[in-house]
Structure formats: C-alpha cells, structure tokens
C-alpha cells in the first residue's frame, strides 16, 4: 500500500514539475526568445527591457490604474515609433507582431488570405463570436457569408433604414429627463441596439429583445436582464478574460470553460444564443435582413444565426462608442460644434425639419463637415483600439523581415491614426484635415501628410475589412443629427481636461453628460 501511495505521489510530483517547467517556458523562455530574435532588425521595435509575465499588458494596467483609457499609452507611443514598420508585443504567453507602417500593412494585405488569415486563439472576444464569419478561416463559404451581409449593409441598402434610426433615437432622447445626468455609452447603446434589432429582425422584435432572461452573476446570484444588457455584459466579461491570471497560467481551464468565470460566462453565452435563436425563429418582417437570410438555402441555420449575432455584437457596440467619442470631442472643441451647427442651419437641419420631413441619404451625405467630424472622431478615438488577430499560414516576409508559420499579427490602429509620418498635427482634433478645400488640408498636402493609403484604419483593410462600414457611418451621422437638434448636453470640465480620456470598447472612462431639452 505504501509503495502504491509513493508511486502515485511520485507521478504527481513529476507531473507538477513538468507543468511548472512548461509554464516557465511559455511565460518566460519563449516570450524572451521571441523578443530577443527580432532585436537584430532595425525596422522592428522591441522594448529596451523585457518585462516577464505581463509584457506590454503592464502599460494597459498602468493606464487603467490612472483612470485613463487602457490604450492611451499606445497613442503616446505612435510618434516615437514612427521610424519602425512593426513592433514586438508581448501579451503574457502570446507574443505577436504589431504592424505599424503603411508599407507593412500594404504587404500584409497582399498576403491575405492564402498566406495570412484569421487567427482564433479561442479566448477573449474570439470565444464570444467563435462561430461567426468574423473569426473563421477564409474559406469559400466564409467569404460568401461575409459578402452576403456586406450587400445588405451597403450605403444604398442602409439608407432605407434612416427612418428607423431617427425613430429610435428620438424615443430614447425623449425618455431622458431635463437636467439629468447619464452615462452616454449606455444611452447610445440603447439607440444602436434597437436600430440593429429592427434592421436585422424587424421593429416588432424589439419587445422580444427586451424580454428578461436569467444572467448568472459572480457569487451565484442571478440577474434578469434584456438581450441588449446581455450583449454588453458578455462583451465586457469576455474582454476581461484576456487579463485573467488563469488565461496565462492554466490556459486549458479557460479554453474548455472548466472553472469560473469561464464556465459561468459560457452558460450566459448559451442563454444569449437561445435568445438570438428565438428572435430568428419569430422573425416575420419580409424586409428584414433575417428574413432575407432565411430564404437562403446555401447556408445552414447554425451559420445564419451566428452571422446575425456577429452584427449585433460587433455593430451595435462599436457604433455606440463612436457616437459618444464624437459628442465628447464636440464639447471639448466648441468651435467645431459651432461650425457643425452652422452647417445644419445653412442646410435647414432643425428639430422641426427632422420631425416633420424625411431625412434622406442625399441630405445626410450633403453635410460635408459632419462627415469630416465623424472621420476625425474615428481617427482620434476609434471604438476598437485593435482589430482581430491574424496568423501566418506559412512562412512569410514583410518589409524584409522573415516570419515563420504561426506568427500572430495585429494591425496597430493607433500607430496609423497618430503617426506624424502620415498626419499633420496628429494629436490635434482637426476635422478640416478631411476637407480638401480647407487651408489645413492644403498645408498638410504640401507636407505629404493627408492620411493617405493605409493610414485610415478604423474599418481595417483587405479581404476581412469591416462589412458594415457604410451602415455604421450612416447610423452615426443620423444619430448625431437627431441628438444635436433635439437636446443640449454638458460635459464636466474635469473630464474635458483630463489626460488620456477615451471611450473605445474596454475603456472605463465614463461619459457623464448632463441633458437639457431644446
């Protein structure tokens, strides 16, 4: 009996020892070797000092502790990194290459999808949308799914939804009390979620989406919340997985959802998908995107439901954050707001006009300065600070640097949006940089700094660029028109003056806006 017990303990000890050795390799040796390997390339930036375990995540945590947007350090780094094509980024046990220069991204895009394609590490937000076309490899079927939904959300197709955009924005604004203060990420999220639900399933599905469903909380309590709140909480919960210690040290527990919070979040996700399926099965609106997808015979029901889910998760959340950032900048830079309101006045865009007449695509597209404001807000504070991951399907070479098969890549949005190589005065909010007739644009053009090529990265590039770009921009513009003609709002001076404020997804900066009725 003692020999058996000794043997069991012996093998347990060996197993523990081997696993500890594996952790040391994954968390220290492999990231260090990766960091060291690329130091010999002059166009690849590596930090002067290797930071074990956390790596570059430390900067994000420092931003968070200081009350800044977790990505504000990357905005500051854009200028110092202007002479590099890419950077080695260490995220725990997952080192990767951040693509900085336009040249690097251009070469990267040319390698898609045959040599570089989507990478699904089965963690974070990837788990939330793992069965959507967003994270699937670029097969013929995947690209076909993306192409179909892109066609539904083209500018011409999207324009017929302008009345519903106006309707839901007005309804939410009317519910805000005079002189009350609100977290406008929540306000705009309600607007955007209702718009997306109506467009995807029909306006009659709003009530079903608001049906309360059980959401398991930390500690065992159960909350009863709407589908919209479900999507927000799932988004935040899965994003937090990236920074959870078990994701780094005991990855298999996260991958297979064996313990909380991963197990609990998986159960909540399944409840959420059942709710999505309920909307899908009850949709009767012939003009809705869902009904048009239902008529297709070349997609499985599983594919259809998950692709609709992709638009709810990716579309509603990102659009709402972009709206808030734009509203914030308009108050931070009052001259811009005055100029925008003057454009509204010159074009007869008033509260009465919005309520009494049909706002059309032609009217919205005629507002040139509004377009410039939205573009500049997306440049300064993109709702997604980083796009999704890609990996090398085979050995590749980018900007003269060889990368082995399996290398993970990510495009650096902030590096492109704040690089002094591509933009004049990149840290200044100047919508006129997008107005070809403005003095600022003419000066920037002489310097060769008008953000050409791959400098604009809000909606990514290549075969996997955002399929809902036209719809998102139109929605943002329409909502801004209704908000600015129907309410006034103030932002606390402390927030306006605070360094590192940003409202991208994952940021904990709270946009507390005080409402006044017009």
mmCIF file with all atom_site columns, N, CA and C in Angstrom, residues 189-221:
data_model
loop_
_atom_site.group_PDB
_atom_site.id
_atom_site.type_symbol
_atom_site.label_atom_id
_atom_site.label_alt_id
_atom_site.label_comp_id
_atom_site.label_asym_id
_atom_site.label_entity_id
_atom_site.label_seq_id
_atom_site.pdbx_PDB_ins_code
_atom_site.Cartn_x
_atom_site.Cartn_y
_atom_site.Cartn_z
_atom_site.occupancy
_atom_site.B_iso_or_equiv
_atom_site.pdbx_formal_charge
_atom_site.auth_seq_id
_atom_site.auth_comp_id
_atom_site.auth_asym_id
_atom_site.auth_atom_id
_atom_site.pdbx_PDB_model_num
ATOM 1  N N  . UNK A 1 189 ? -25.952 53.125 -26.642 1.00 0.00 ? 189 UNK A N  1
ATOM 2  C CA . UNK A 1 189 ? -26.036 51.684 -26.869 1.00 0.00 ? 189 UNK A CA 1
ATOM 3  C C  . UNK A 1 189 ? -27.491 51.234 -27.014 1.00 0.00 ? 189 UNK A C  1
ATOM 4  N N  . UNK A 1 190 ? -28.377 51.833 -26.221 1.00 0.00 ? 190 UNK A N  1
ATOM 5  C CA . UNK A 1 190 ? -29.808 51.516 -26.350 1.00 0.00 ? 190 UNK A CA 1
ATOM 6  C C  . UNK A 1 190 ? -30.288 51.898 -27.752 1.00 0.00 ? 190 UNK A C  1
ATOM 7  N N  . UNK A 1 191 ? -29.887 53.097 -28.185 1.00 0.00 ? 191 UNK A N  1
ATOM 8  C CA . UNK A 1 191 ? -30.277 53.553 -29.516 1.00 0.00 ? 191 UNK A CA 1
ATOM 9  C C  . UNK A 1 191 ? -29.775 52.592 -30.583 1.00 0.00 ? 191 UNK A C  1
ATOM 10 N N  . UNK A 1 192 ? -28.486 52.297 -30.540 1.00 0.00 ? 192 UNK A N  1
ATOM 11 C CA . UNK A 1 192 ? -27.870 51.460 -31.570 1.00 0.00 ? 192 UNK A CA 1
ATOM 12 C C  . UNK A 1 192 ? -28.401 50.037 -31.550 1.00 0.00 ? 192 UNK A C  1
ATOM 13 N N  . UNK A 1 193 ? -28.602 49.488 -30.357 1.00 0.00 ? 193 UNK A N  1
ATOM 14 C CA . UNK A 1 193 ? -29.098 48.111 -30.258 1.00 0.00 ? 193 UNK A CA 1
ATOM 15 C C  . UNK A 1 193 ? -30.511 48.002 -30.837 1.00 0.00 ? 193 UNK A C  1
ATOM 16 N N  . UNK A 1 194 ? -31.358 48.984 -30.536 1.00 0.00 ? 194 UNK A N  1
ATOM 17 C CA . UNK A 1 194 ? -32.722 48.956 -31.087 1.00 0.00 ? 194 UNK A CA 1
ATOM 18 C C  . UNK A 1 194 ? -32.715 49.098 -32.603 1.00 0.00 ? 194 UNK A C  1
ATOM 19 N N  . UNK A 1 195 ? -31.805 49.935 -33.105 1.00 0.00 ? 195 UNK A N  1
ATOM 20 C CA . UNK A 1 195 ? -31.695 50.090 -34.557 1.00 0.00 ? 195 UNK A CA 1
ATOM 21 C C  . UNK A 1 195 ? -31.272 48.771 -35.199 1.00 0.00 ? 195 UNK A C  1
ATOM 22 N N  . UNK A 1 196 ? -30.252 48.162 -34.654 1.00 0.00 ? 196 UNK A N  1
ATOM 23 C CA . UNK A 1 196 ? -29.762 46.908 -35.228 1.00 0.00 ? 196 UNK A CA 1
ATOM 24 C C  . UNK A 1 196 ? -30.800 45.800 -35.118 1.00 0.00 ? 196 UNK A C  1
ATOM 25 N N  . UNK A 1 197 ? -31.502 45.728 -33.995 1.00 0.00 ? 197 UNK A N  1
ATOM 26 C CA . UNK A 1 197 ? -32.538 44.702 -33.829 1.00 0.00 ? 197 UNK A CA 1
ATOM 27 C C  . UNK A 1 197 ? -33.632 44.885 -34.866 1.00 0.00 ? 197 UNK A C  1
ATOM 28 N N  . UNK A 1 198 ? -34.044 46.148 -35.080 1.00 0.00 ? 198 UNK A N  1
ATOM 29 C CA . UNK A 1 198 ? -35.088 46.434 -36.055 1.00 0.00 ? 198 UNK A CA 1
ATOM 30 C C  . UNK A 1 198 ? -34.634 46.091 -37.471 1.00 0.00 ? 198 UNK A C  1
ATOM 31 N N  . UNK A 1 199 ? -33.397 46.466 -37.803 1.00 0.00 ? 199 UNK A N  1
ATOM 32 C CA . UNK A 1 199 ? -32.879 46.219 -39.149 1.00 0.00 ? 199 UNK A CA 1
ATOM 33 C C  . UNK A 1 199 ? -32.713 44.727 -39.406 1.00 0.00 ? 199 UNK A C  1
ATOM 34 N N  . UNK A 1 200 ? -32.216 44.012 -38.419 1.00 0.00 ? 200 UNK A N  1
ATOM 35 C CA . UNK A 1 200 ? -31.945 42.581 -38.601 1.00 0.00 ? 200 UNK A CA 1
ATOM 36 C C  . UNK A 1 200 ? -33.209 41.734 -38.515 1.00 0.00 ? 200 UNK A C  1
ATOM 37 N N  . UNK A 1 201 ? -34.121 42.075 -37.579 1.00 0.00 ? 201 UNK A N  1
ATOM 38 C CA . UNK A 1 201 ? -35.268 41.203 -37.317 1.00 0.00 ? 201 UNK A CA 1
ATOM 39 C C  . UNK A 1 201 ? -36.635 41.857 -37.543 1.00 0.00 ? 201 UNK A C  1
ATOM 40 N N  . UNK A 1 202 ? -36.674 43.186 -37.591 1.00 0.00 ? 202 UNK A N  1
ATOM 41 C CA . UNK A 1 202 ? -37.943 43.882 -37.709 1.00 0.00 ? 202 UNK A CA 1
ATOM 42 C C  . UNK A 1 202 ? -38.293 44.601 -36.418 1.00 0.00 ? 202 UNK A C  1
ATOM 43 N N  . UNK A 1 203 ? -38.990 45.733 -36.524 1.00 0.00 ? 203 UNK A N  1
ATOM 44 C CA . UNK A 1 203 ? -39.322 46.552 -35.349 1.00 0.00 ? 203 UNK A CA 1
ATOM 45 C C  . UNK A 1 203 ? -40.185 45.799 -34.348 1.00 0.00 ? 203 UNK A C  1
ATOM 46 N N  . UNK A 1 204 ? -40.978 44.836 -34.823 1.00 0.00 ? 204 UNK A N  1
ATOM 47 C CA . UNK A 1 204 ? -41.858 44.097 -33.925 1.00 0.00 ? 204 UNK A CA 1
ATOM 48 C C  . UNK A 1 204 ? -41.091 43.135 -33.017 1.00 0.00 ? 204 UNK A C  1
ATOM 49 N N  . UNK A 1 205 ? -39.779 43.000 -33.251 1.00 0.00 ? 205 UNK A N  1
ATOM 50 C CA . UNK A 1 205 ? -38.967 42.113 -32.426 1.00 0.00 ? 205 UNK A CA 1
ATOM 51 C C  . UNK A 1 205 ? -38.318 42.836 -31.247 1.00 0.00 ? 205 UNK A C  1
ATOM 52 N N  . UNK A 1 206 ? -38.498 44.175 -31.163 1.00 0.00 ? 206 UNK A N  1
ATOM 53 C CA . UNK A 1 206 ? -37.905 44.944 -30.067 1.00 0.00 ? 206 UNK A CA 1
ATOM 54 C C  . UNK A 1 206 ? -38.420 44.433 -28.718 1.00 0.00 ? 206 UNK A C  1
ATOM 55 N N  . UNK A 1 207 ? -39.725 44.191 -28.647 1.00 0.00 ? 207 UNK A N  1
ATOM 56 C CA . UNK A 1 207 ? -40.324 43.719 -27.387 1.00 0.00 ? 207 UNK A CA 1
ATOM 57 C C  . UNK A 1 207 ? -39.737 42.379 -26.974 1.00 0.00 ? 207 UNK A C  1
ATOM 58 N N  . UNK A 1 208 ? -39.534 41.481 -27.928 1.00 0.00 ? 208 UNK A N  1
ATOM 59 C CA . UNK A 1 208 ? -38.952 40.173 -27.620 1.00 0.00 ? 208 UNK A CA 1
ATOM 60 C C  . UNK A 1 208 ? -37.500 40.320 -27.171 1.00 0.00 ? 208 UNK A C  1
ATOM 61 N N  . UNK A 1 209 ? -36.793 41.264 -27.763 1.00 0.00 ? 209 UNK A N  1
ATOM 62 C CA . UNK A 1 209 ? -35.408 41.506 -27.365 1.00 0.00 ? 209 UNK A CA 1
ATOM 63 C C  . UNK A 1 209 ? -35.328 42.071 -25.952 1.00 0.00 ? 209 UNK A C  1
ATOM 64 N N  . UNK A 1 210 ? -36.390 42.770 -25.530 1.00 0.00 ? 210 UNK A N  1
ATOM 65 C CA . UNK A 1 210 ? -36.411 43.357 -24.185 1.00 0.00 ? 210 UNK A CA 1
ATOM 66 C C  . UNK A 1 210 ? -36.885 42.375 -23.119 1.00 0.00 ? 210 UNK A C  1
ATOM 67 N N  . UNK A 1 211 ? -37.300 41.202 -23.538 1.00 0.00 ? 211 UNK A N  1
ATOM 68 C CA . UNK A 1 211 ? -37.714 40.154 -22.599 1.00 0.00 ? 211 UNK A CA 1
ATOM 69 C C  . UNK A 1 211 ? -36.578 39.835 -21.625 1.00 0.00 ? 211 UNK A C  1
ATOM 70 N N  . UNK A 1 212 ? -36.897 39.711 -20.334 1.00 0.00 ? 212 UNK A N  1
ATOM 71 C CA . UNK A 1 212 ? -35.885 39.463 -19.314 1.00 0.00 ? 212 UNK A CA 1
ATOM 72 C C  . UNK A 1 212 ? -35.470 37.993 -19.313 1.00 0.00 ? 212 UNK A C  1
ATOM 73 N N  . UNK A 1 213 ? -34.146 37.795 -19.272 1.00 0.00 ? 213 UNK A N  1
ATOM 74 C CA . UNK A 1 213 ? -33.592 36.439 -19.248 1.00 0.00 ? 213 UNK A CA 1
ATOM 75 C C  . UNK A 1 213 ? -32.589 36.330 -18.124 1.00 0.00 ? 213 UNK A C  1
ATOM 76 N N  . UNK A 1 214 ? -32.366 35.109 -17.650 1.00 0.00 ? 214 UNK A N  1
ATOM 77 C CA . UNK A 1 214 ? -31.521 34.884 -16.474 1.00 0.00 ? 214 UNK A CA 1
ATOM 78 C C  . UNK A 1 214 ? -30.040 34.995 -16.815 1.00 0.00 ? 214 UNK A C  1
ATOM 79 N N  . UNK A 1 215 ? -29.377 35.854 -16.072 1.00 0.00 ? 215 UNK A N  1
ATOM 80 C CA . UNK A 1 215 ? -27.935 36.053 -16.239 1.00 0.00 ? 215 UNK A CA 1
ATOM 81 C C  . UNK A 1 215 ? -27.243 35.716 -14.928 1.00 0.00 ? 215 UNK A C  1
ATOM 82 N N  . UNK A 1 216 ? -26.324 34.751 -14.958 1.00 0.00 ? 216 UNK A N  1
ATOM 83 C CA . UNK A 1 216 ? -25.616 34.308 -13.755 1.00 0.00 ? 216 UNK A CA 1
ATOM 84 C C  . UNK A 1 216 ? -24.508 35.286 -13.400 1.00 0.00 ? 216 UNK A C  1
ATOM 85 N N  . UNK A 1 217 ? -24.556 35.750 -12.168 1.00 0.00 ? 217 UNK A N  1
ATOM 86 C CA . UNK A 1 217 ? -23.609 36.743 -11.676 1.00 0.00 ? 217 UNK A CA 1
ATOM 87 C C  . UNK A 1 217 ? -22.500 36.067 -10.875 1.00 0.00 ? 217 UNK A C  1
ATOM 88 N N  . UNK A 1 218 ? -21.369 36.746 -10.675 1.00 0.00 ? 218 UNK A N  1
ATOM 89 C CA . UNK A 1 218 ? -20.341 36.226 -9.766  1.00 0.00 ? 218 UNK A CA 1
ATOM 90 C C  . UNK A 1 218 ? -20.918 36.068 -8.368  1.00 0.00 ? 218 UNK A C  1
ATOM 91 N N  . UNK A 1 219 ? -20.587 34.986 -7.710  1.00 0.00 ? 219 UNK A N  1
ATOM 92 C CA . UNK A 1 219 ? -21.108 34.744 -6.366  1.00 0.00 ? 219 UNK A CA 1
ATOM 93 C C  . UNK A 1 219 ? -22.367 33.904 -6.343  1.00 0.00 ? 219 UNK A C  1
ATOM 94 N N  . UNK A 1 220 ? -22.929 33.587 -7.510  1.00 0.00 ? 220 UNK A N  1
ATOM 95 C CA . UNK A 1 220 ? -24.079 32.696 -7.563  1.00 0.00 ? 220 UNK A CA 1
ATOM 96 C C  . UNK A 1 220 ? -25.422 33.370 -7.736  1.00 0.00 ? 220 UNK A C  1
ATOM 97 N N  . UNK A 1 221 ? -25.483 34.687 -7.569  1.00 0.00 ? 221 UNK A N  1
ATOM 98 C CA . UNK A 1 221 ? -26.758 35.388 -7.743  1.00 0.00 ? 221 UNK A CA 1
ATOM 99 C C  . UNK A 1 221 ? -27.160 35.385 -9.220  1.00 0.00 ? 221 UNK A C  1
#
